[in-house]
PDB file of C-alpha atoms in Angstrom:
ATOM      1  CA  UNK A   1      -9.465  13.342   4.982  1.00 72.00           C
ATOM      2  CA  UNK A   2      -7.836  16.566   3.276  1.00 88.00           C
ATOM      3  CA  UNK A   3     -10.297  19.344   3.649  1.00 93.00           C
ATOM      4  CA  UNK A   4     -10.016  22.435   2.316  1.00 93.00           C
ATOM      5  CA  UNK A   5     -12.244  24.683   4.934  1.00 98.00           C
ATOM      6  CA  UNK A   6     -11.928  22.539   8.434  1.00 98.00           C
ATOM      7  CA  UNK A   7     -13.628  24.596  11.455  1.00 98.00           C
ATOM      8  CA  UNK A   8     -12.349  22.971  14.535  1.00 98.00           C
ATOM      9  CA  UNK A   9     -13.620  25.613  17.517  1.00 98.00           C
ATOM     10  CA  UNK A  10     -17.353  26.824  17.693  1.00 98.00           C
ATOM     11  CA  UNK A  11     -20.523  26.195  20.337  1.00 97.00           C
ATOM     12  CA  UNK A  12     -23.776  25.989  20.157  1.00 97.00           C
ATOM     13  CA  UNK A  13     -26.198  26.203  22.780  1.00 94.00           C
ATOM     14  CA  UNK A  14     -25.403  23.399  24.715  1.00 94.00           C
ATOM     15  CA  UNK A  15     -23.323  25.556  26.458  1.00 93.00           C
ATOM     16  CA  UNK A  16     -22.740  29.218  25.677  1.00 91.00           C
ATOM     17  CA  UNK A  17     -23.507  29.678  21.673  1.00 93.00           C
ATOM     18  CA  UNK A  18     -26.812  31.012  21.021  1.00 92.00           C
ATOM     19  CA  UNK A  19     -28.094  28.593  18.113  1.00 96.00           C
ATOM     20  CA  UNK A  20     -28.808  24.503  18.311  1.00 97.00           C
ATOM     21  CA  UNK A  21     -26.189  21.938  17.450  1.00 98.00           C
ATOM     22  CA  UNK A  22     -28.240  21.144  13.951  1.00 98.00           C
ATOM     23  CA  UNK A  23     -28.112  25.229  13.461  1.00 98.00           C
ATOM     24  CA  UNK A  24     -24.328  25.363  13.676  1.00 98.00           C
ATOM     25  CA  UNK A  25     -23.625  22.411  11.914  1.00 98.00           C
ATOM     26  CA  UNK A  26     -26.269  23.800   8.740  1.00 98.00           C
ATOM     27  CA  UNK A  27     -24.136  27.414   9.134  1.00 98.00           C
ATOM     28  CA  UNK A  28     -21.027  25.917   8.753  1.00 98.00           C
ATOM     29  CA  UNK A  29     -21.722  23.842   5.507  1.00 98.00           C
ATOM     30  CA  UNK A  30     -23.444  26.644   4.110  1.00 98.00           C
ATOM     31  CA  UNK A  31     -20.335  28.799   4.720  1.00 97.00           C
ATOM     32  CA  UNK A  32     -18.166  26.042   2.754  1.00 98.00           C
ATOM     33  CA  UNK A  33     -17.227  24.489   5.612  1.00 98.00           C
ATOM     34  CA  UNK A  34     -16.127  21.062   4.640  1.00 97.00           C
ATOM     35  CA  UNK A  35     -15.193  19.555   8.173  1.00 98.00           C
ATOM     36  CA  UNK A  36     -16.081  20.487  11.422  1.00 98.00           C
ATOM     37  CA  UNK A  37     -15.786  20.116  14.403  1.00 98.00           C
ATOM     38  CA  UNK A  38     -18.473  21.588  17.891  1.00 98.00           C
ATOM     39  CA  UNK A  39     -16.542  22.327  20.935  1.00 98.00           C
ATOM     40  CA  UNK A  40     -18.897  23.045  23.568  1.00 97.00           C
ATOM     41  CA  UNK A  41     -17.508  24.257  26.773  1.00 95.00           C
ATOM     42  CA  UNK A  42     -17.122  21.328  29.348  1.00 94.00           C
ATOM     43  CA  UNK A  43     -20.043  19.293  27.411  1.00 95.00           C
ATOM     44  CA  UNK A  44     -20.040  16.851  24.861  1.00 97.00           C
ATOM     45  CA  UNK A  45     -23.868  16.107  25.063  1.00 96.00           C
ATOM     46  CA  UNK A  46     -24.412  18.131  21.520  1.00 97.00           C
ATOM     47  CA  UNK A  47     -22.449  16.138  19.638  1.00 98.00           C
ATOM     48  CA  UNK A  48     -25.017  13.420  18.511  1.00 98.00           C
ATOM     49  CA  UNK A  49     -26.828  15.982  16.803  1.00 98.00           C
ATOM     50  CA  UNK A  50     -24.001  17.908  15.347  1.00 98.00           C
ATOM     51  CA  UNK A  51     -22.666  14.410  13.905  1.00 98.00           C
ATOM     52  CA  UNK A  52     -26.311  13.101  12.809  1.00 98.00           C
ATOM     53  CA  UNK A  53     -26.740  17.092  10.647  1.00 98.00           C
ATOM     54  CA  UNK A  54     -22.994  17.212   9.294  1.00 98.00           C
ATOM     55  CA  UNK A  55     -23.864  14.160   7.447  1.00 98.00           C
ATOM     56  CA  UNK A  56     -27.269  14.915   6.324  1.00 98.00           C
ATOM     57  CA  UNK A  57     -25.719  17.978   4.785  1.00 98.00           C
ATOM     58  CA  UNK A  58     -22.640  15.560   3.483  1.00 97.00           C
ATOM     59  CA  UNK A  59     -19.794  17.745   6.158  1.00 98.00           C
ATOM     60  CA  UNK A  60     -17.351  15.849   7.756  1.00 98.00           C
ATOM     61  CA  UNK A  61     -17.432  15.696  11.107  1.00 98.00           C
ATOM     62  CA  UNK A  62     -15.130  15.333  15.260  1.00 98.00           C
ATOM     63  CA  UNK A  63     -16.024  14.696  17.918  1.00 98.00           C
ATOM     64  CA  UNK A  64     -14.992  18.028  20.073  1.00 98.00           C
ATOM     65  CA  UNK A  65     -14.583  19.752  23.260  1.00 98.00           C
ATOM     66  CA  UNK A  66     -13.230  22.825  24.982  1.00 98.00           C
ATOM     67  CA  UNK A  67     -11.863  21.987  28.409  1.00 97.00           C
ATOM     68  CA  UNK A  68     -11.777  24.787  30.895  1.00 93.00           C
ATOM     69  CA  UNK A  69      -8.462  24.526  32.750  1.00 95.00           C
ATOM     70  CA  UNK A  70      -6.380  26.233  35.197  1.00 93.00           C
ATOM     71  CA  UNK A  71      -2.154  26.846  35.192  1.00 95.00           C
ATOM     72  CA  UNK A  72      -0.211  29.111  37.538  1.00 93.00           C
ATOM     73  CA  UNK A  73      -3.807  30.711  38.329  1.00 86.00           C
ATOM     74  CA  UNK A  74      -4.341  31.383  35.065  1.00 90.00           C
ATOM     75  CA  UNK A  75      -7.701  30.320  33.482  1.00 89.00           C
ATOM     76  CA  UNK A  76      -6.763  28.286  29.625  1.00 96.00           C
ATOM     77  CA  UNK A  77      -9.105  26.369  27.672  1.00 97.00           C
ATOM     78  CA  UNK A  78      -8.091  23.271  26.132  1.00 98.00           C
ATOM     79  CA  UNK A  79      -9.736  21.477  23.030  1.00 98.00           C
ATOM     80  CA  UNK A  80     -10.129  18.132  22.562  1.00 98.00           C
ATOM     81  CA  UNK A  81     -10.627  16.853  19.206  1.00 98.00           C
ATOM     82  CA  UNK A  82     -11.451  13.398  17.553  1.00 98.00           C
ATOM     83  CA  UNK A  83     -12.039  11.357  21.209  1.00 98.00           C
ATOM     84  CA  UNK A  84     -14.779   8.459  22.012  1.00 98.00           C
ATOM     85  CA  UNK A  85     -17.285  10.742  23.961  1.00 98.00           C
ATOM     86  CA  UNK A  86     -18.218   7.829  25.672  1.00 98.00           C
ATOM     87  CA  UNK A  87     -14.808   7.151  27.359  1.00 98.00           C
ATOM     88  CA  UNK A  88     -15.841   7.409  31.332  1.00 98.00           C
ATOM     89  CA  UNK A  89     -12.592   9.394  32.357  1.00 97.00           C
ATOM     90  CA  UNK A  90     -13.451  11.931  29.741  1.00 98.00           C
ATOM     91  CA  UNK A  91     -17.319  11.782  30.603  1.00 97.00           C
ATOM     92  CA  UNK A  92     -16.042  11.896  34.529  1.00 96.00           C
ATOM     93  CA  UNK A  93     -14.253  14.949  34.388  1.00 95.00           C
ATOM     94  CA  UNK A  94     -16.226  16.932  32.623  1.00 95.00           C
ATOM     95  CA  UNK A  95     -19.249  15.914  35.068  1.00 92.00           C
ATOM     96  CA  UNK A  96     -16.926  17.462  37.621  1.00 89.00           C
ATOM     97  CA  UNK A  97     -16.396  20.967  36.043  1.00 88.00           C
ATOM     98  CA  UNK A  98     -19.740  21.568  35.321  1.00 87.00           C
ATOM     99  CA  UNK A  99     -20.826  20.886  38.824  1.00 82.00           C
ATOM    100  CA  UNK A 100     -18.483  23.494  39.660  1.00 81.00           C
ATOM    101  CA  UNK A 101     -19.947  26.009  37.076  1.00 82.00           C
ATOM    102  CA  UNK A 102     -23.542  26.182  38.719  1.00 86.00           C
ATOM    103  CA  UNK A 103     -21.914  27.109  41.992  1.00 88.00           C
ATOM    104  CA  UNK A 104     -19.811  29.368  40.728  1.00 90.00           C
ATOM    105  CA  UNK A 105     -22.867  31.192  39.144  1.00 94.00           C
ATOM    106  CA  UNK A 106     -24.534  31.568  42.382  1.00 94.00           C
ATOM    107  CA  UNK A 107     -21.781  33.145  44.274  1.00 95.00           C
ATOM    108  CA  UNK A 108     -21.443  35.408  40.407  1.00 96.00           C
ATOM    109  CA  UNK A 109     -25.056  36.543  41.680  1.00 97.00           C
ATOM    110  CA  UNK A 110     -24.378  37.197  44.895  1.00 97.00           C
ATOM    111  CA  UNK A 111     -21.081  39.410  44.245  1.00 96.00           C
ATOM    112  CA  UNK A 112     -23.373  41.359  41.326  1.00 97.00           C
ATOM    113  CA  UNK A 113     -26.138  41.798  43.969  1.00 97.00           C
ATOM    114  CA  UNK A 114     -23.758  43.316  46.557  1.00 97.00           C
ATOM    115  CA  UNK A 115     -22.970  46.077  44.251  1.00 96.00           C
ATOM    116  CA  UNK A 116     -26.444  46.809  43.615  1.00 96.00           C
ATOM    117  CA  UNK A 117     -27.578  44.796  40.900  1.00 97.00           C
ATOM    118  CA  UNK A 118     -30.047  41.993  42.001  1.00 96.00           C
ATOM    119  CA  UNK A 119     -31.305  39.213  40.158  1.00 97.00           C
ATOM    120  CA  UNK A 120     -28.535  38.511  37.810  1.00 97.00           C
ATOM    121  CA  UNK A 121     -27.918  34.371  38.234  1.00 96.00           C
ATOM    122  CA  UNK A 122     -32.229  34.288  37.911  1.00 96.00           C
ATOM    123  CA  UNK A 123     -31.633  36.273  34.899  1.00 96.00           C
ATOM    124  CA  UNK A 124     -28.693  34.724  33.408  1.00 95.00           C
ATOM    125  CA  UNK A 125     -30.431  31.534  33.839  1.00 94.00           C
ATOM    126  CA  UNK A 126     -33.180  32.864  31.062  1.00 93.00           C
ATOM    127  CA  UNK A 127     -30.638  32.666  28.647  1.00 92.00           C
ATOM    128  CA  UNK A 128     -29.502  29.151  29.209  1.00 90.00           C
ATOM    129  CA  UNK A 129     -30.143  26.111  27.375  1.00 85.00           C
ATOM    130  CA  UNK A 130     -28.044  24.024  29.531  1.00 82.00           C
ATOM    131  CA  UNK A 131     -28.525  24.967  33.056  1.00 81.00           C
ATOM    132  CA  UNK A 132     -25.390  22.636  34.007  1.00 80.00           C
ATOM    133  CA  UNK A 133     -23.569  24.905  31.616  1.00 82.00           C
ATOM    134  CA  UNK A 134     -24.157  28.530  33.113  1.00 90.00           C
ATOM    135  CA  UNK A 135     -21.045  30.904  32.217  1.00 89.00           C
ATOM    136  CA  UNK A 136     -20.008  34.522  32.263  1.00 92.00           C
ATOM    137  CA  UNK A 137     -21.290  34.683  28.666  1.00 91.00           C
ATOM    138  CA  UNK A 138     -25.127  34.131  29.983  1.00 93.00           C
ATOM    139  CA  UNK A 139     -24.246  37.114  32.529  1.00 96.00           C
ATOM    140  CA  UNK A 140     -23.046  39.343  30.096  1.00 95.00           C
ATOM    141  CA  UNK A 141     -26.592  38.790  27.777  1.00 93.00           C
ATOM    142  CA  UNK A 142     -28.618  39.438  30.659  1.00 96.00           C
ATOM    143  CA  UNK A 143     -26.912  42.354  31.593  1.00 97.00           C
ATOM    144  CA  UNK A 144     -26.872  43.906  28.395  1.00 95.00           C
ATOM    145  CA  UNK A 145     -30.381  43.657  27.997  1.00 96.00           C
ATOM    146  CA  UNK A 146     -30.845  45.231  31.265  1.00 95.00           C
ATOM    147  CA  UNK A 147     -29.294  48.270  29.798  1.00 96.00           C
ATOM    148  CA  UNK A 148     -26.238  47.810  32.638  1.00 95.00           C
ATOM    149  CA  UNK A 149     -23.938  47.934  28.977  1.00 92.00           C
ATOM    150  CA  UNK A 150     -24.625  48.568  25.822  1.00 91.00           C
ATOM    151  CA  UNK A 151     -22.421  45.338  24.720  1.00 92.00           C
ATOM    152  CA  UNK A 152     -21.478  41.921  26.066  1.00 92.00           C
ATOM    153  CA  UNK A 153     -17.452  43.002  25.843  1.00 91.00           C
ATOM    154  CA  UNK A 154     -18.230  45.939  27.692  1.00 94.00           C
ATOM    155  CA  UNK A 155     -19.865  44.061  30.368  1.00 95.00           C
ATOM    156  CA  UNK A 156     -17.045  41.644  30.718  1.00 94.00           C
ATOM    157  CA  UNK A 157     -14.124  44.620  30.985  1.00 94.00           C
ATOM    158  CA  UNK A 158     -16.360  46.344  33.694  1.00 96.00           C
ATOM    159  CA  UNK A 159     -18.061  43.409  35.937  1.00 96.00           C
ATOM    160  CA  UNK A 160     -16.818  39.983  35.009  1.00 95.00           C
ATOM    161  CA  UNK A 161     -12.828  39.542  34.476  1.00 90.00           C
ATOM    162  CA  UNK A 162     -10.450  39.366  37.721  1.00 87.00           C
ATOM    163  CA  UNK A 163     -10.678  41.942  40.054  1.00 92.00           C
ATOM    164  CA  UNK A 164     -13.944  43.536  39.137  1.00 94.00           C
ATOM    165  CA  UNK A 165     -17.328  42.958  41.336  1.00 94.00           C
ATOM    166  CA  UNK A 166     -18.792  40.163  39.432  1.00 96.00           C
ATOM    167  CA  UNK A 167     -16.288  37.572  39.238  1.00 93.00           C
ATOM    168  CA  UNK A 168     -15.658  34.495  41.098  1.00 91.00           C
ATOM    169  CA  UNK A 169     -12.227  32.596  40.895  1.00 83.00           C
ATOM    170  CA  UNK A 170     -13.154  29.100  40.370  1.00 78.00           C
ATOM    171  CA  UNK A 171     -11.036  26.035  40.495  1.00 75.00           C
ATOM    172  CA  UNK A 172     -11.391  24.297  37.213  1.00 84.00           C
ATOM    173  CA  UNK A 173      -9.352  21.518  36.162  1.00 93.00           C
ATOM    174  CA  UNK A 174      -5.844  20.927  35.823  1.00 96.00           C
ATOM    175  CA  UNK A 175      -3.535  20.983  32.786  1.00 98.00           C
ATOM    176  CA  UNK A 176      -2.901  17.263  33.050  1.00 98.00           C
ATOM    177  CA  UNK A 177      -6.147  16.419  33.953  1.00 97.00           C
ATOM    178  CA  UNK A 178      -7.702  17.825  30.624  1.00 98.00           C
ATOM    179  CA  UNK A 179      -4.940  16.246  28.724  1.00 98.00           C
ATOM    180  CA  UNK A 180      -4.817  12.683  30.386  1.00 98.00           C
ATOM    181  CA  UNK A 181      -9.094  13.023  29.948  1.00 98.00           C
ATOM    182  CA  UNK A 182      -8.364  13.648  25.952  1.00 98.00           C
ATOM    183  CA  UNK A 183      -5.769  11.153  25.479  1.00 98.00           C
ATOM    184  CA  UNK A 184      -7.264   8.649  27.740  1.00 98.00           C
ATOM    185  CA  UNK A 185     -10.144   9.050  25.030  1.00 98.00           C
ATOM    186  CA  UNK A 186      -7.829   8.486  21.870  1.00 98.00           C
ATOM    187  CA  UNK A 187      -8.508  12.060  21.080  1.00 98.00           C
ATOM    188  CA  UNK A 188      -6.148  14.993  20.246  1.00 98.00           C
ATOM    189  CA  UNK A 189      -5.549  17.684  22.552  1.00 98.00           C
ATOM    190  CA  UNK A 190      -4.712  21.392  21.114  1.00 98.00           C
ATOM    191  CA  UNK A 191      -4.617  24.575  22.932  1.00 98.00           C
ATOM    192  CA  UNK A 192      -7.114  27.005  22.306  1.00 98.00           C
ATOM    193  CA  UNK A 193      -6.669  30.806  20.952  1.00 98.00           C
ATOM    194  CA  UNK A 194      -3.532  31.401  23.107  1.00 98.00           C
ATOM    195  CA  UNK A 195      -3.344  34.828  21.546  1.00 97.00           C
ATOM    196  CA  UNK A 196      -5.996  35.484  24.332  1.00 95.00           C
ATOM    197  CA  UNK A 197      -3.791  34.835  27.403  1.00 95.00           C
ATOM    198  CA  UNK A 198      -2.260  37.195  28.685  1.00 91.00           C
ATOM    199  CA  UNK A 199       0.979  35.502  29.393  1.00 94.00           C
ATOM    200  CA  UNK A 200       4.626  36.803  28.688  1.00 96.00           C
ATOM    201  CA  UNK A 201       6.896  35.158  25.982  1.00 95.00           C
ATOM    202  CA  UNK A 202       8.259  33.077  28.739  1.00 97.00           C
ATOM    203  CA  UNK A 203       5.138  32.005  30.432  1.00 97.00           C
ATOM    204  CA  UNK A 204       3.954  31.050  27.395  1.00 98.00           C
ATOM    205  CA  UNK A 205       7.258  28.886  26.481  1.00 98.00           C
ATOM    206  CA  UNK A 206       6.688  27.149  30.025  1.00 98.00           C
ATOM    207  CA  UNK A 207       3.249  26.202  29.629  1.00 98.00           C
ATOM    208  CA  UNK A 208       3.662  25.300  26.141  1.00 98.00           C
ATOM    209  CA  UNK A 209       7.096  23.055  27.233  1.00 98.00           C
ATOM    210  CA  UNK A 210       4.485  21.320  30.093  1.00 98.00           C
ATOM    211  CA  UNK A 211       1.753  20.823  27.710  1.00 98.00           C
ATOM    212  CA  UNK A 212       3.947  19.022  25.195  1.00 98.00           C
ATOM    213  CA  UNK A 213       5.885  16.970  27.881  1.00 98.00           C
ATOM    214  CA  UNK A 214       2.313  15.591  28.904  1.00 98.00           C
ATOM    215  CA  UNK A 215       0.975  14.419  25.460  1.00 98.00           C
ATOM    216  CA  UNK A 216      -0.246  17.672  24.127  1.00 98.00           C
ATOM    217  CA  UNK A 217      -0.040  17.493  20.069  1.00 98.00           C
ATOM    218  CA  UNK A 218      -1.433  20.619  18.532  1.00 98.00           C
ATOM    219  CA  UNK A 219      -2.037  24.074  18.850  1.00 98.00           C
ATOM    220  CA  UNK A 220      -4.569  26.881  17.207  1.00 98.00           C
ATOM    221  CA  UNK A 221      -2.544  28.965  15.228  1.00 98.00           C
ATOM    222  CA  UNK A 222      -5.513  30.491  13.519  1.00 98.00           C
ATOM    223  CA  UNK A 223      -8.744  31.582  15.378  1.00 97.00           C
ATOM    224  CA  UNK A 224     -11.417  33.849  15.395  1.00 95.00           C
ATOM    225  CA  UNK A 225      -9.788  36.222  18.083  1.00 94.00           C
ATOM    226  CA  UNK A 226      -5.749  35.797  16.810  1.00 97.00           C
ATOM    227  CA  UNK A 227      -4.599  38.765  14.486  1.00 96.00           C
ATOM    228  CA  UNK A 228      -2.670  38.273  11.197  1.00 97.00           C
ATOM    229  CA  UNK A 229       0.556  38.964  13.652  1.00 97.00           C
ATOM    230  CA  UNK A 230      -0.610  36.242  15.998  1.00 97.00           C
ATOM    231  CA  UNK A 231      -1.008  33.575  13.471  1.00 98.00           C
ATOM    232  CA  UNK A 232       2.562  34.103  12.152  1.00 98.00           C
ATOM    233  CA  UNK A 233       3.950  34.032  15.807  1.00 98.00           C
ATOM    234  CA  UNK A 234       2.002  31.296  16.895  1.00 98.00           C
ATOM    235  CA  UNK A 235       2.757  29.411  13.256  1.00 98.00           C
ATOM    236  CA  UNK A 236       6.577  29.815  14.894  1.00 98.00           C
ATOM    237  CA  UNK A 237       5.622  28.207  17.658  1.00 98.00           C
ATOM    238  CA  UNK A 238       3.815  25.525  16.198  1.00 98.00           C
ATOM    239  CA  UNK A 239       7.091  24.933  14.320  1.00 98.00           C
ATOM    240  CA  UNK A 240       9.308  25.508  16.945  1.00 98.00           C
ATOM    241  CA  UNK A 241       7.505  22.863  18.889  1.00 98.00           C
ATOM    242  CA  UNK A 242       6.406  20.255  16.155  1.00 98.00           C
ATOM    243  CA  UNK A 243       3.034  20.869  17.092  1.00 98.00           C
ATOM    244  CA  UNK A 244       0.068  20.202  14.549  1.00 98.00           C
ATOM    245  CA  UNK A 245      -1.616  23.377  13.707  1.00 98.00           C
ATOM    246  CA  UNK A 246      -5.448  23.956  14.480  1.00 98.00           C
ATOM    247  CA  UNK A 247      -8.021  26.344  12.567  1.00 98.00           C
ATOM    248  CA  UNK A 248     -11.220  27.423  14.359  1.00 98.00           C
ATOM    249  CA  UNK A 249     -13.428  30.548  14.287  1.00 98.00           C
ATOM    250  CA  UNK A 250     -14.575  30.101  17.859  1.00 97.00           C
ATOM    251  CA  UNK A 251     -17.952  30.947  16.629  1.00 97.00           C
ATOM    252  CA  UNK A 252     -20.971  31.471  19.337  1.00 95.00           C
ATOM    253  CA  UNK A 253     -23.380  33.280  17.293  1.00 94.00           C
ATOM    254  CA  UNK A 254     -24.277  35.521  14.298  1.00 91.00           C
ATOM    255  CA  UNK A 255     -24.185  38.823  16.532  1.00 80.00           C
ATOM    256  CA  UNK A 256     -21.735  38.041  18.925  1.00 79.00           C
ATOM    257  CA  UNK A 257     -18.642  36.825  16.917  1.00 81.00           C
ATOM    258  CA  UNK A 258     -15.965  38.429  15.261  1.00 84.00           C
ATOM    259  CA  UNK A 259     -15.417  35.705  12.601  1.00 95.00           C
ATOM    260  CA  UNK A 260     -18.125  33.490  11.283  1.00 97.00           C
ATOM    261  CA  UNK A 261     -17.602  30.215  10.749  1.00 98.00           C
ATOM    262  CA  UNK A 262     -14.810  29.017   8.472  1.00 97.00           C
ATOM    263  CA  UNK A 263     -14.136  32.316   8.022  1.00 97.00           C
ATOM    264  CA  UNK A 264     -10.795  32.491   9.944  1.00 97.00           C
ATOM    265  CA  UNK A 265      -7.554  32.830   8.571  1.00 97.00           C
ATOM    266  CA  UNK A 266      -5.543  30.125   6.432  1.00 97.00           C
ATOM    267  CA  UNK A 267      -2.898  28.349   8.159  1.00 98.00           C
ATOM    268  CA  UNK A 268       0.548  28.908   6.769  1.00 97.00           C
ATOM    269  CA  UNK A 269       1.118  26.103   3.716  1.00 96.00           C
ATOM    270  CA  UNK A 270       4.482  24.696   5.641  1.00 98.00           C
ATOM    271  CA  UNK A 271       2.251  23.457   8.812  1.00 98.00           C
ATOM    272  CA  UNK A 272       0.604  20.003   9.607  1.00 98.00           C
ATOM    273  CA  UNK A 273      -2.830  19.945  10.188  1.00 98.00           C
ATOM    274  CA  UNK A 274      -4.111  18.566  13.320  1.00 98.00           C
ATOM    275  CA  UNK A 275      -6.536  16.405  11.150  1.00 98.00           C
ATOM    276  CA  UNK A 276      -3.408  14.593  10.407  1.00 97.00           C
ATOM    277  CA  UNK A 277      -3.497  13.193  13.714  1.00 98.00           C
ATOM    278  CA  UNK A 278      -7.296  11.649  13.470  1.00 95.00           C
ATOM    279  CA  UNK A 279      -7.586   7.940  12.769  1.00 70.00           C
TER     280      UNK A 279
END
């Protein structure tokens, strides 16, 4: 495998995109997209149709997965790439975390409703495909179209990050339990859009020193929300660490993201590519 255009980081509705499995899958292609990969949060059960419509429309196609994780109280997503979705410690785990999602979406509900705002979870729920898969994201829609913000981003900066009214700390999984699930799988794991954390230089060297002393391999270097600065820092990294690089757009749909699909920066020529790693 030596693709040209590989899209490693998108969703579909299975969890908080806005367009099938099949729909992604036909996008990506059509956008030159020559392997690909769906990373649904905490859910793998899209990926039979994403594999069956990447090779009707002659893509390659992995297996994928973003893991929500926590470290030092600090919510990180982790992708898994290239695993056997049937492996039961993967399947296990994520089981777990989505539990833990419709909970969360309750008490989301209830925190929005003490500020005046009723109805939100019911809402939210109206845009969900998965019901298991529930997130901020399904908030933010409903919200928006009750006029509460005129966009999802401004909904999240006023109502749903740490320390405003609508959000509810969660306890998601572990750093080494989201690796251990990947590798226990045969998969890859990589660490998704760090430029989103907000971390110091240090923090970042710490997590990055844990997730590579526990069988992390890879890391995004390029993705839909990193800058041209952030992929030559985290291409240093990525060096600096022997790390395989990854490349995703984190698409979730044609209004909503910031880069389409396979439309995210090249990675620097001097980097591996995590599709190295696949067997």
């Amino acid at each position: 495998m030596t693709p040209a255009n590989f899209d490693f980081h998108c969703h579909s509705s299975v969890s908080d995109g806005l367009l099938a499995p099949a729909e992604v899958a036909r996008r990506a292609a059509a956008n030159g997209v020559d392997c690909w990969a769906l990373t649904d949060h905490d859910d793998i059960g899209g990926l039979a149709e994403a594999a069956d419509t990447a090779a009707a429309v002659g893509m390659g196609f992995v297996n994928g997965v973003e893991i929500s994780i926590e470290w030092r109280e600090m919510p990180i997503h982790i992708v898994g790439l290239a695993f056997d979705p049937a492996h039961p410690a993967l399947v296990g785990g994520l089981e777990g975390l989505r539990g833990g999602r419709v909970e969360r979406a309750r008490r989301m509900g209830e925190a929005l409703a003490a500020i005046g705002i009723p109805g939100v979870y019911e809402g939210a729920l109206g845009y969900v495909t998965n019901p298991n898969l529930i997130s901020r994201a399904h908030f933010a829609r409903y919200l928006v179209s009750i006029g509460i913000a005129r966009e999802i981003s401004g909904v999240f900066q006023h109502y749903l990050t740490p320390g405003k009214p609508g959000y509810v700390d969660h306890r998601w999984a572990t750093l080494v339990d989201a690796v251990s699930w990947i590798r226990a799988a045969g998969g890859v794991a990589v660490v998704a859009h760090p430029g989103r954390y907000k971390m110091s230089g240090g923090d970042m060297r710490k997590f990055l020193d844990e997730f590579k002393d526990i069988g992390g391999q890879a890391i995004e270097v390029s993705s839909g929300s990193h800058s041209p600065d952030h992929v030559l820092h985290f291409a240093r990294l990525a060096r600096h660490y022997a790390f395989h690089a990854s490349r995703g757009s984190d698409f979730h749909g044609p209004e909503e993201s910031h880069v389409e699909l396979g439309r995210a920066f090249q990675l620097p020529p001097d980097l591996k590519p995590v599709w190295r790693l696949f067997h």
